[in-house]
XYZ file of C-alpha atoms in Angstrom:
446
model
C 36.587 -44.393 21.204
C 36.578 -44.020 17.300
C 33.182 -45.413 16.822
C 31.908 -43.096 19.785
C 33.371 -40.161 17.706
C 31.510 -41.679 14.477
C 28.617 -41.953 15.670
C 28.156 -38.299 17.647
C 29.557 -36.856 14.591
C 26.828 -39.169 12.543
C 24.316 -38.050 15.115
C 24.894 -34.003 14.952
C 25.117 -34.479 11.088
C 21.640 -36.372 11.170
C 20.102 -32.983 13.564
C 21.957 -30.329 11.050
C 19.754 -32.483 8.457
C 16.577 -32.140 10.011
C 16.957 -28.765 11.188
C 18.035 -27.827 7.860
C 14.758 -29.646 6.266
C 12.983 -27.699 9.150
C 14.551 -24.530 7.857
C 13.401 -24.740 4.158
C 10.162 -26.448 4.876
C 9.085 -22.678 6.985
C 10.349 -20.630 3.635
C 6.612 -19.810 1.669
C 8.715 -19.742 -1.801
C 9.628 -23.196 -3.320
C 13.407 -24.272 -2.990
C 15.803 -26.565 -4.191
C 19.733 -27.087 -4.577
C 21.382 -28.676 -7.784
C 24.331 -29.083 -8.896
C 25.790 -27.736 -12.074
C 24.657 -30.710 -13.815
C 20.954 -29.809 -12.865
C 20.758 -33.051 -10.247
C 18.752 -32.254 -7.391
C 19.919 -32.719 -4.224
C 17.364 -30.913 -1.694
C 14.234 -29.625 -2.132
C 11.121 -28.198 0.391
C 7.760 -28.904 0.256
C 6.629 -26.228 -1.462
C 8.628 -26.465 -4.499
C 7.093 -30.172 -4.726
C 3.276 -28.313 -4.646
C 3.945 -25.573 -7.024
C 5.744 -28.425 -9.439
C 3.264 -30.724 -8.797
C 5.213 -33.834 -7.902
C 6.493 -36.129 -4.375
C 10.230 -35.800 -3.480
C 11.137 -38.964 -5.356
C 10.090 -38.530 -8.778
C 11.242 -35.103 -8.534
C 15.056 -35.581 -7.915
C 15.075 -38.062 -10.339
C 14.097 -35.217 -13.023
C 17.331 -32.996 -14.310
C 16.825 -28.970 -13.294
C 17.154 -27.886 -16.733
C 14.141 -29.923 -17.994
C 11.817 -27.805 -15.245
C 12.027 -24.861 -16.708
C 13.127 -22.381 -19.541
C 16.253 -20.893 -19.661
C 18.955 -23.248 -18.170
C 21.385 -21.869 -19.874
C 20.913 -18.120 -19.175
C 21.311 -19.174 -15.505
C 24.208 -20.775 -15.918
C 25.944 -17.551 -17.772
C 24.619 -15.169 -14.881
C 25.703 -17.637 -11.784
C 29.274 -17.773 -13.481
C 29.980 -13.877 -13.822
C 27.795 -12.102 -11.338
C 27.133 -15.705 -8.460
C 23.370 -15.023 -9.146
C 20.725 -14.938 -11.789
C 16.580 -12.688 -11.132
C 14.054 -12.973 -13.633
C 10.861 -14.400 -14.517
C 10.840 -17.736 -16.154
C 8.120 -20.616 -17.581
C 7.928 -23.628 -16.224
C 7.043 -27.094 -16.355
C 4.332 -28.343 -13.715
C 2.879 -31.464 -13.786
C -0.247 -29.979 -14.193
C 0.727 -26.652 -16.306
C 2.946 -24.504 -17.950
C 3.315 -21.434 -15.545
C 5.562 -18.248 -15.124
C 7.472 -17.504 -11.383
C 9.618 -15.224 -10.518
C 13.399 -17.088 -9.989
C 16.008 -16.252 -8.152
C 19.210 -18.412 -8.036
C 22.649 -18.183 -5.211
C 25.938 -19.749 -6.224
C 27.115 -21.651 -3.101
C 31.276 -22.725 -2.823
C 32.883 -25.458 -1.814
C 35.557 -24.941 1.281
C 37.737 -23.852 -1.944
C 37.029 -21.677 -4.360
C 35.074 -23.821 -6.721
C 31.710 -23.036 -7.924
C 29.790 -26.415 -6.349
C 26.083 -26.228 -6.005
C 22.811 -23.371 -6.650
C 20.248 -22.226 -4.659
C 17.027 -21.826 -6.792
C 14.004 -20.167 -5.313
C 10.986 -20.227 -7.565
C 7.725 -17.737 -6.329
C 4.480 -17.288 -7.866
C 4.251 -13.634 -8.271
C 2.806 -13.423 -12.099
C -0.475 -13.697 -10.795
C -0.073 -11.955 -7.755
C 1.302 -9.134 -10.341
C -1.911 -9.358 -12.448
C -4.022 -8.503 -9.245
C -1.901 -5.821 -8.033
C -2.052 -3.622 -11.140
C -5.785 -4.391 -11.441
C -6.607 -4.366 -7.475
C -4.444 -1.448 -5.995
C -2.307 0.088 -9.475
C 0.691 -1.308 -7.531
C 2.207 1.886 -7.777
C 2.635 4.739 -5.497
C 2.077 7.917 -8.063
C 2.798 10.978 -5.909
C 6.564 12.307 -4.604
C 7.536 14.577 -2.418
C 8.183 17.359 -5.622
C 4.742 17.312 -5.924
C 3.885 18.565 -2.145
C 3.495 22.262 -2.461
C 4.407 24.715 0.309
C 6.610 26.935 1.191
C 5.429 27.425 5.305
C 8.639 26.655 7.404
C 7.428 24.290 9.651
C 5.821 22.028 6.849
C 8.930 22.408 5.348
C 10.685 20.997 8.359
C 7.789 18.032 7.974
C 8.845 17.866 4.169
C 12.293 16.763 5.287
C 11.636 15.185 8.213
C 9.369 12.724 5.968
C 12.070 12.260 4.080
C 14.503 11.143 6.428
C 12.637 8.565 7.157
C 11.348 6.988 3.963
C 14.592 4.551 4.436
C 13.677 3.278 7.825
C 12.147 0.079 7.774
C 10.300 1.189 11.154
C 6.761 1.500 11.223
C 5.220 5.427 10.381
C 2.250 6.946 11.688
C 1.052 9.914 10.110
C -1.505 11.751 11.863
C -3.504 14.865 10.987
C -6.655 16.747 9.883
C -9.328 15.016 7.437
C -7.672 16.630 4.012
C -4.351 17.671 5.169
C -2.322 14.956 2.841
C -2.006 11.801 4.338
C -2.075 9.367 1.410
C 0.420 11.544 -0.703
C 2.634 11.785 2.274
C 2.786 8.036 2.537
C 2.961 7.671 -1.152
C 5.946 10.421 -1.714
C 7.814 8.213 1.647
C 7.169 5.321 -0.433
C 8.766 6.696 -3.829
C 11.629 8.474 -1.989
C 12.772 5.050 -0.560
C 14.759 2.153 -1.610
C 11.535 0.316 -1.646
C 9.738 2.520 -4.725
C 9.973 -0.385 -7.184
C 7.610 -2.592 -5.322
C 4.133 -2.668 -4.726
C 2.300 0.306 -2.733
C -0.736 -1.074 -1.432
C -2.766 0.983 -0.071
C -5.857 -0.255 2.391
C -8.688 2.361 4.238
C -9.792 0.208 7.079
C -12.743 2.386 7.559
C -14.183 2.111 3.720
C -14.516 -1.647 4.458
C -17.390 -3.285 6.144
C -15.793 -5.185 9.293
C -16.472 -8.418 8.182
C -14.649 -8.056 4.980
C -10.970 -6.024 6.421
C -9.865 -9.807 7.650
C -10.239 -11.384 4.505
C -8.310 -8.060 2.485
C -5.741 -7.941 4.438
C -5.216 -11.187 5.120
C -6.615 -13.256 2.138
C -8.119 -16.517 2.252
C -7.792 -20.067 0.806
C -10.501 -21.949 -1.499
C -13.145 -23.042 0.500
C -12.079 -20.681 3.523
C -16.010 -19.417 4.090
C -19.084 -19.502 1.838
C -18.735 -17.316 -1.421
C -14.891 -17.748 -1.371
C -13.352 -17.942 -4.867
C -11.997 -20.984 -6.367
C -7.711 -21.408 -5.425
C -8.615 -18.134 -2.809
C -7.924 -15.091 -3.178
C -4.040 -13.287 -1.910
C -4.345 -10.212 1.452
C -3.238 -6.768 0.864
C 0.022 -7.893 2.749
C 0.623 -10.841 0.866
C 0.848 -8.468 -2.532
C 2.626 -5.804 -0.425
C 5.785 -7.972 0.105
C 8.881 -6.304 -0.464
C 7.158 -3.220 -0.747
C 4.838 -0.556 1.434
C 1.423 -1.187 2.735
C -0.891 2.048 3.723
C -3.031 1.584 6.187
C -5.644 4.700 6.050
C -7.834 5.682 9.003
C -6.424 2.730 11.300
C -8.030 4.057 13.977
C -11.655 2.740 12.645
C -9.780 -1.154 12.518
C -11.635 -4.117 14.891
C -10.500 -4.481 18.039
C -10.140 -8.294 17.197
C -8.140 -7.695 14.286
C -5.471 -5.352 15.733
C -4.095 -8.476 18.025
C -3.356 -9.969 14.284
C -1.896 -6.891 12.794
C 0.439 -6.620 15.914
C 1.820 -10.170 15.349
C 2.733 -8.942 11.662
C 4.516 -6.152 12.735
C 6.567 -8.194 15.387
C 7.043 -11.408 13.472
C 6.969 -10.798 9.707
C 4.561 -13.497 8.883
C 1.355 -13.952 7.466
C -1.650 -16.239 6.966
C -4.527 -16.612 5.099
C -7.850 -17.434 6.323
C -8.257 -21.241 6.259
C -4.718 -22.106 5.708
C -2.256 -23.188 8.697
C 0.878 -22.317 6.410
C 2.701 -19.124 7.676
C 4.272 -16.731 4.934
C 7.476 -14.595 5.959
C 6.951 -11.601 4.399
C 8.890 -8.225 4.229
C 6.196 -5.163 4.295
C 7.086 -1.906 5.285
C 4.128 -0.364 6.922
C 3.068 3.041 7.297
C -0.550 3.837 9.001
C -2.586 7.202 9.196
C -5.209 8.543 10.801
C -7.385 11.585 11.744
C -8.230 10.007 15.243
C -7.013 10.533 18.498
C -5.729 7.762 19.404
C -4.936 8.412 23.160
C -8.722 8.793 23.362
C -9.294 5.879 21.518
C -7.263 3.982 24.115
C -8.815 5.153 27.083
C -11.944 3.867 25.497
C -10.239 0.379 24.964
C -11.363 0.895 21.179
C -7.322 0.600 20.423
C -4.815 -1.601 21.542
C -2.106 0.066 23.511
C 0.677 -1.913 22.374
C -0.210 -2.052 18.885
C -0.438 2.022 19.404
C 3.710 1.776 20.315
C 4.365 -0.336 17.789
C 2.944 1.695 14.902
C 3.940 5.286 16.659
C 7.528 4.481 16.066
C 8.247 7.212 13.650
C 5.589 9.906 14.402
C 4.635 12.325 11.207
C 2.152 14.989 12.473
C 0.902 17.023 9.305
C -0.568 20.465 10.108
C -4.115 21.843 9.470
C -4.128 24.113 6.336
C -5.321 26.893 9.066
C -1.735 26.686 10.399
C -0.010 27.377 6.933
C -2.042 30.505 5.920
C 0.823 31.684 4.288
C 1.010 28.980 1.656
C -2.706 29.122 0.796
C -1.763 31.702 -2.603
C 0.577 29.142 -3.731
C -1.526 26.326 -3.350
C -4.883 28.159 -5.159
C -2.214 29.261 -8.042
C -1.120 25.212 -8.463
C -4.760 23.963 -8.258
C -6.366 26.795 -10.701
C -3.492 25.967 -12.893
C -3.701 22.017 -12.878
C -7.217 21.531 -12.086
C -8.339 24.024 -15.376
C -6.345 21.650 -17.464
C -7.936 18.696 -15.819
C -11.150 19.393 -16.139
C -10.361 21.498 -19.491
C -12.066 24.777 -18.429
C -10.423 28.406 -18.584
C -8.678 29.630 -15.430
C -10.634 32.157 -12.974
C -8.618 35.178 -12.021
C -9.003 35.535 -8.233
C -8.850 39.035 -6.939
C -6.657 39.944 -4.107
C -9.346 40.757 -1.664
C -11.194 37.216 -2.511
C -7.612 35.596 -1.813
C -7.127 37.698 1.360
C -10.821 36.318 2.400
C -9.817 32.787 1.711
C -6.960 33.336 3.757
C -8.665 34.234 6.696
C -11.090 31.188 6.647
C -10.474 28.303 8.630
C -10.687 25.524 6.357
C -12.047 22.649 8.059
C -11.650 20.181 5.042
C -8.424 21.289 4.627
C -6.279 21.079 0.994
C -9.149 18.667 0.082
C -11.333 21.444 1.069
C -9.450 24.266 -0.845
C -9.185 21.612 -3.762
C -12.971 21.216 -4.580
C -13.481 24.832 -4.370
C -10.858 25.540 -6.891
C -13.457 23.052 -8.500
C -16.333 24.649 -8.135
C -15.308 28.234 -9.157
C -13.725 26.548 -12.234
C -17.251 24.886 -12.931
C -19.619 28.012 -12.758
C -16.479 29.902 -14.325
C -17.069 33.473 -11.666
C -16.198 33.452 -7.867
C -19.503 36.014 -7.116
C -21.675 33.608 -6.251
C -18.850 31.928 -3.758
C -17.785 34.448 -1.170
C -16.510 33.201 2.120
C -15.066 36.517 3.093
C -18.790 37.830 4.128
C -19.480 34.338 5.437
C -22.332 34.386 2.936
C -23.264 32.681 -0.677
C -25.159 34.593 -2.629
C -27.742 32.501 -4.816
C -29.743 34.512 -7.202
C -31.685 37.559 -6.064
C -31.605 36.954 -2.785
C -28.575 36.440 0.306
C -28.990 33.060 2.588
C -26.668 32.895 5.544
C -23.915 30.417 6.001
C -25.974 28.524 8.812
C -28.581 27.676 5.688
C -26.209 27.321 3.140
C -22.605 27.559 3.154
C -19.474 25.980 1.103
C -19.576 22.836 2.203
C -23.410 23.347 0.914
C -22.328 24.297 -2.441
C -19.339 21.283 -2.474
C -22.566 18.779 -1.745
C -25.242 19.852 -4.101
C -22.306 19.902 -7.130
C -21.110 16.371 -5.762
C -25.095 15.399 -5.894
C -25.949 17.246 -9.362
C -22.805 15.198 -10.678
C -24.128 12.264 -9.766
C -27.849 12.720 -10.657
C -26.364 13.431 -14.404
C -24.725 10.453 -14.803
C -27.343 8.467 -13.326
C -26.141 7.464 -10.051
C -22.663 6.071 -11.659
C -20.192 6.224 -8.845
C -17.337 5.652 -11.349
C -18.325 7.978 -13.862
C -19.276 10.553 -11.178
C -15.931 9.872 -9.130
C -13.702 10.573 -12.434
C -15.734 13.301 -12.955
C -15.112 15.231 -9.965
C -11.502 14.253 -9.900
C -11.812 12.046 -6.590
C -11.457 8.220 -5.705
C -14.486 6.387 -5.423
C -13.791 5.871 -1.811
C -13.974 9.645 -1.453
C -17.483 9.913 -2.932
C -18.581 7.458 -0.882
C -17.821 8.859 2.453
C -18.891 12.038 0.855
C -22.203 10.476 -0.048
C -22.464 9.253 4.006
C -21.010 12.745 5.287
C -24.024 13.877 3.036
C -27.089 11.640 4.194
C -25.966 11.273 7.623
C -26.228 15.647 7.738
C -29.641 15.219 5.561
C-alpha cells in the first residue's frame, strides 16, 4: 500500500509540474525563480529568448551575473518582500535594459526561501510610446469648463467612473469633447501613470487599423519592419487605450477587438504567441450605433460589451448658458496661444452667438474664437443676422457662411506654408488628424 501512496503522490507531483511549466510558459514576460544564492531553479521560455540561451546552460549561470544590481534586490526583497525598477542586462547577444520586478516567496515557516523575477522589455516599447502616441493623457477634468447643471452632473458622473475597470463609451456630437473626456477619466484614475494611447479608427485606411492595433512580427507581410513593430494595445498595457470614432472600425476586425475585451490577450500579426495584457478601454463615437446595427455594419455583442458604462456628452446647443464662459476661457487662452491681443465681444454679438445652433460644437466655437482673434474685429463675422459681410457688399449664409470663413482660413494657412500639414496643423492649434478630415470635409463639399 506504501508504494501505491508513493507513487500517486509521485504522480500528482509530476502533473503540479507540468501544469506549473504550462502556467509560466502562457505568461508573455520572461520568468524565473532563484534562490538567495542566485541558483536557478525554474525558468519559462521566454526568459530563455529574451536572454538568449536553452534551459541548460542557463541554470547553470548564477542570477547575479545576468544582470546589474544584485545587490539592490536583495536589500529591497529583505525590507519591503519586493524590488520594481529598470535594470541592464546580460544577453547572449546584447547588453539591454527591462523593466524587473521581483516577489519574495516563504517557506511553510517564516523564512525568506526563494524569488520570483519577472524581466519585460518595455525600454523600447517606452521609446515608441513617447514618440508614437506622447504616452500621456494631458487634459483633466479641471480643465472642462462649464457651469450648465446637467453637464455638471456628466462632470461627476465621468468621474465616478474613471476607477472602473469596465469598458466606457462616450457618445456625442462631432466637437462636443470626447477625447478630453476620455483623457481627464484617464488622469482622474488609478491608472494616470501609464500609457494613454489613443487610436481614431476612422483616420486609418482599413488595411492598416489591424496592424496598429494589433502589431505585427518581422516578416508578418511585405514592407514589415525588421524585429516588427508593437499594436496600440500592446503599448497600452497597464494603462488606457482610446478608441475614437469606433463606429467607422471593420466589421472583420470587431470579432478581434471583442475577444480582447473578454479575454485580456493579444497577438500580433504573424505570431501564434498570445500576450495577457491589462488595458482599460474606453471608445467614442458620434454614430448611432443602434442604426449601425440594424445595418449589420456593427456587431451587436461587441456593442454590449463596450456600452457598459454609457457617457452621453451634450450638444453645445443644449448648454447655451455656458457659451459666455467658454468664449471668455478661449479669448483668454487662445490670444496667448497664438500671441495676438484679445477682442472685446459686445453683449449683443454674445447674445447672437448664443442663439446659434452650433453644429461643430466647442470645436466649432473654438476656431471662431480663432478667427476673430486673427482678423483682430468681429464686423466682418456676424452670425446674429445669419450673414458675413465681406467688403462692400452682403452675401447670404447659403453662399458663404462660418463654416465658409473656418475653411478658406484653414486653406489660406495651408497655401502659406506650402501645403505643410505639420506646420499648418501647429499653426491653427489642431492635430494633424483634425486637418485632415477638415481637408476631406472640405473637398468632399467642393
Amino acid at each position: 500500500m506504501g508504494a501505491v501512496k508513493i507513487k500517486k503522490y509521485n504522480d500528482k507531483l509530476g502533473l503540479s509540474k507540468i501544469y506549473t511549466h504550462s502556467i509560466m510558459n502562457s505568461i508573455s514576460e520572461g520568468i524565473m525563480v532563484t534562490d538567495l544564492n542566485g541558483n536557478i531553479n525554474i525558468v519559462n521560455k521566454v526568459i530563455l529568448e529574451m536572454f538568449g540561451y536553452n534551459e541548460e546552460a542557463f541554470k547553470i549561470k548564477k542570477a547575479y551575473d545576468l544582470f546589474v544590481g544584485w545587490e539592490d534586490v536583495i536589500n529591497s526583497i529583505k525590507d519591503r518582500n519586493s524590488y520594481s525598477g529598470d535594470v541592464v542586462v546580460n544577453s547572449k547577444k546584447n547588453v539591454l535594459e527591462y523593466n524587473l520586478k521581483v516577489h519574495s516567496i516563504y517557506d511553510s515557516g517564516t523564512n525568506l526561501s526563494s524569488m520570483v523575477f519577472v524581466f519585460k522589455e518595455v525600454k523600447r516599447i517606452r521609446k515608441q510610446v513617447d514618440k508614437i502616441a506622447k504616452r500621456q493623457a494631458i487634459y483633466t477634468f479641471d480643465k472642462i469648463i462649464g457651469q450648465n447643471k446637467r453637464f455638471v452632473e456628466t462632470i461627476e458622473f465621468a468621474k465616478k467612473i474613471s476607477n472602473s475597470r469596465s469598458t466606457i463609451l462616450i457618445t456625442g456630437e462631432s466637437g462636443t469633447g470626447k477625447e478630453v473626456f476620455a483623457q481627464s477619466i484617464h488622469n482622474f484614475a488609478n491608472r494616470r501613470e501609464e500609457p494613454f494611447i489613443a487610436l481614431n479608427c476612422g483616420a486609418i485606411p482599413k488595411n492598416l487599423i489591424e496592424s496598429e492595433l494589433f502589431g505585427y512580427e518581422e516578416g508578418a507581410f511585405t514592407g514589415a519592419k525588421r524585429y516588427g513593430h508593437p499594436g496600440k494595445f500592446e503599448l497600452a498595457d497597464r494603462g488606457t487605450i482610446f478608441l475614437d470614432e469606433i463606429g467607422a472600425m471593420p466589421l472583420e476586425l470587431q470579432t478581434r477587438l471583442l475577444r480582447v475585451i473578454e479575454e485580456g490577450v493579444v497577438s500580433r500579426i504573424g505570431s501564434t504567441k498570445e500576450m495577457v495584457i491589462d488595458v482599460r478601454i474606453i471608445a467614442a463615437t458620434n454614430m448611432d450605433l443602434a442604426d449601425e446595427m440594424d445595418s449589420d455594419n456593427f456587431r451587436r455583442d461587441l456593442y454590449y460589451r463596450l456600452n457598459v458604462l454609457p457617457l452621453k456628452l451634450p450638444p453645445l446647443r443644449k448648454r447655451r448658458d455656458d457659451i459666455p464662459i467658454l468664449l471668455d476661457y478661449f479669448m483668454t487662452r487662445m490670444s496667448k496661444h497664438i500671441n495676438k491681443k484679445p477682442v472685446k465681444l459686445s453683449k449683443e454679438y454674445v447674445n447672437s452667438l448664443m442663439e446659434y445652433n452650433w453644429p461643430g460644437n466647442i470645436r466649432e466655437l473654438e476656431n471662431l474664437i480663432e478667427l476673430i482673434l486673427n482678423t483682430g474685429s468681429i464686423h466682418n463675422i456676424n452670425i446674429s443676422d445669419k450673414k458675413v459681410s465681406r467688403g462692400n457688399y452682403i452675401e447670404e449664409e447659403k453662399d458663404f457662411n462660418l463654416e465658409s470663413l473656418i475653411n478658406n482660413h484653414i486653406i489660406s494657412t495651408l497655401e502659406h506654408f506650402e501645403g505643410n500639414i505639420t506646420s499648418t496643423a501647429k499653426a491653427l492649434g489642431i492635430g494633424r488628424n483634425t486637418l485632415y478630415r477638415r481637408l476631406e470635409r472640405i473637398k468632399g463639399s467642393g
